[in-house]
Amino acid sequence: FFQLQAFPNPFSKEVQINYELKEKDWVQLNVFDQLGRRLFSRREEIPAHQVGMLSWQAPGPGTYFVQLANSKHSTWLKLISR
């Protein structure tokens, strides 16, 4: 189980993406544009009860989608850049 948050959302220049993993596992964070093109990807091993943070700048105004996945779960978050 994990949590995924972004602040601020909507954002104008940069968004902070926070995630927390409840158990030891790998985690993959992907950011996609509206056409499904992957703009960013990061995969890493995370110890139990670890909080991760990423600051991301959108290439321009639009809607973006963040996917957080591990070996058991996957979740999505919609980001809006002005």
PDB file of C-alpha atoms in Angstrom:
ATOM      1  CA  PHE A   1       0.000   0.000   0.000  1.00  0.00           C
ATOM      2  CA  PHE A   2       1.230   3.494  -0.759  1.00  0.00           C
ATOM      3  CA  GLN A   3       0.081   7.093  -0.937  1.00  0.00           C
ATOM      4  CA  LEU A   4       0.585   9.614  -3.743  1.00  0.00           C
ATOM      5  CA  GLN A   5       0.108  13.390  -3.445  1.00  0.00           C
ATOM      6  CA  ALA A   6       1.038  16.478  -5.447  1.00  0.00           C
ATOM      7  CA  PHE A   7       1.220  20.081  -4.269  1.00  0.00           C
ATOM      8  CA  PRO A   8       0.207  22.561  -5.527  1.00  0.00           C
ATOM      9  CA  ASN A   9      -2.274  21.207  -8.038  1.00  0.00           C
ATOM     10  CA  PRO A  10      -3.012  23.059 -10.314  1.00  0.00           C
ATOM     11  CA  PHE A  11       0.525  24.455 -10.571  1.00  0.00           C
ATOM     12  CA  SER A  12       2.200  27.103 -12.694  1.00  0.00           C
ATOM     13  CA  LYS A  13       5.897  26.198 -12.826  1.00  0.00           C
ATOM     14  CA  GLU A  14       6.811  23.320 -10.548  1.00  0.00           C
ATOM     15  CA  VAL A  15       4.916  20.654  -8.644  1.00  0.00           C
ATOM     16  CA  GLN A  16       6.123  18.584  -5.700  1.00  0.00           C
ATOM     17  CA  ILE A  17       5.131  14.922  -5.924  1.00  0.00           C
ATOM     18  CA  ASN A  18       5.227  13.037  -2.616  1.00  0.00           C
ATOM     19  CA  TYR A  19       4.805   9.317  -2.129  1.00  0.00           C
ATOM     20  CA  GLU A  20       4.974   6.973   0.831  1.00  0.00           C
ATOM     21  CA  LEU A  21       5.462   3.233   0.771  1.00  0.00           C
ATOM     22  CA  LYS A  22       4.236   1.184   3.732  1.00  0.00           C
ATOM     23  CA  GLU A  23       6.470  -1.848   3.089  1.00  0.00           C
ATOM     24  CA  LYS A  24       9.870  -2.487   1.527  1.00  0.00           C
ATOM     25  CA  ASP A  25       9.574  -2.766  -2.262  1.00  0.00           C
ATOM     26  CA  TRP A  26      10.615  -1.081  -5.501  1.00  0.00           C
ATOM     27  CA  VAL A  27       8.634   1.886  -6.742  1.00  0.00           C
ATOM     28  CA  GLN A  28       8.358   3.351 -10.226  1.00  0.00           C
ATOM     29  CA  LEU A  29       7.168   6.906 -10.786  1.00  0.00           C
ATOM     30  CA  ASN A  30       6.144   7.903 -14.334  1.00  0.00           C
ATOM     31  CA  VAL A  31       4.780  11.184 -15.707  1.00  0.00           C
ATOM     32  CA  PHE A  32       2.783  11.149 -18.969  1.00  0.00           C
ATOM     33  CA  ASP A  33       1.275  13.864 -21.130  1.00  0.00           C
ATOM     34  CA  GLN A  34      -2.287  13.779 -22.528  1.00  0.00           C
ATOM     35  CA  LEU A  35      -1.148  11.780 -25.552  1.00  0.00           C
ATOM     36  CA  GLY A  36       0.326   9.047 -23.360  1.00  0.00           C
ATOM     37  CA  ARG A  37       3.950   9.972 -24.003  1.00  0.00           C
ATOM     38  CA  ARG A  38       6.190   9.266 -21.031  1.00  0.00           C
ATOM     39  CA  LEU A  39       7.964  12.492 -20.053  1.00  0.00           C
ATOM     40  CA  PHE A  40       9.710  11.280 -16.912  1.00  0.00           C
ATOM     41  CA  SER A  41      10.466   7.952 -15.245  1.00  0.00           C
ATOM     42  CA  ARG A  42      12.259   6.965 -12.058  1.00  0.00           C
ATOM     43  CA  ARG A  43      12.530   3.545 -10.402  1.00  0.00           C
ATOM     44  CA  GLU A  44      14.151   2.862  -7.059  1.00  0.00           C
ATOM     45  CA  GLU A  45      14.183   0.510  -4.097  1.00  0.00           C
ATOM     46  CA  ILE A  46      12.382   1.953  -1.080  1.00  0.00           C
ATOM     47  CA  PRO A  47      12.718   0.770   2.533  1.00  0.00           C
ATOM     48  CA  ALA A  48       9.548   0.275   4.563  1.00  0.00           C
ATOM     49  CA  HIS A  49       7.760   3.442   5.713  1.00  0.00           C
ATOM     50  CA  GLN A  50       9.855   5.584   3.409  1.00  0.00           C
ATOM     51  CA  VAL A  51       8.675   8.924   2.063  1.00  0.00           C
ATOM     52  CA  GLY A  52       9.902   9.970  -1.365  1.00  0.00           C
ATOM     53  CA  MET A  53       9.721  13.414  -2.953  1.00  0.00           C
ATOM     54  CA  LEU A  54      10.220  14.675  -6.464  1.00  0.00           C
ATOM     55  CA  SER A  55      10.013  18.211  -7.834  1.00  0.00           C
ATOM     56  CA  TRP A  56       8.931  18.237 -11.467  1.00  0.00           C
ATOM     57  CA  GLN A  57       8.585  21.055 -14.004  1.00  0.00           C
ATOM     58  CA  ALA A  58       6.049  20.661 -16.777  1.00  0.00           C
ATOM     59  CA  PRO A  59       7.265  21.465 -20.282  1.00  0.00           C
ATOM     60  CA  GLY A  60       4.258  23.772 -20.695  1.00  0.00           C
ATOM     61  CA  PRO A  61       0.622  24.281 -19.744  1.00  0.00           C
ATOM     62  CA  GLY A  62      -1.577  21.202 -19.944  1.00  0.00           C
ATOM     63  CA  THR A  63      -2.806  18.089 -18.207  1.00  0.00           C
ATOM     64  CA  TYR A  64      -0.350  15.452 -17.041  1.00  0.00           C
ATOM     65  CA  PHE A  65      -0.743  12.090 -15.353  1.00  0.00           C
ATOM     66  CA  VAL A  66       1.504  10.627 -12.661  1.00  0.00           C
ATOM     67  CA  GLN A  67       1.637   6.865 -12.211  1.00  0.00           C
ATOM     68  CA  LEU A  68       3.111   5.307  -9.082  1.00  0.00           C
ATOM     69  CA  ALA A  69       3.543   1.536  -9.176  1.00  0.00           C
ATOM     70  CA  ASN A  70       5.240  -1.226  -7.236  1.00  0.00           C
ATOM     71  CA  SER A  71       5.073  -5.025  -7.361  1.00  0.00           C
ATOM     72  CA  LYS A  72       1.518  -5.092  -5.911  1.00  0.00           C
ATOM     73  CA  HIS A  73      -0.259  -1.830  -6.718  1.00  0.00           C
ATOM     74  CA  SER A  74      -0.545   1.013  -9.192  1.00  0.00           C
ATOM     75  CA  THR A  75      -2.215   4.394  -8.756  1.00  0.00           C
ATOM     76  CA  TRP A  76      -2.670   7.501 -10.892  1.00  0.00           C
ATOM     77  CA  LEU A  77      -2.851  11.205 -10.156  1.00  0.00           C
ATOM     78  CA  LYS A  78      -3.923  13.973 -12.547  1.00  0.00           C
ATOM     79  CA  LEU A  79      -1.828  17.167 -12.619  1.00  0.00           C
ATOM     80  CA  ILE A  80      -2.845  20.452 -14.210  1.00  0.00           C
ATOM     81  CA  SER A  81      -0.243  22.983 -15.261  1.00  0.00           C
ATOM     82  CA  ARG A  82      -1.362  26.543 -16.043  1.00  0.00           C
TER      83      ARG A  82
END
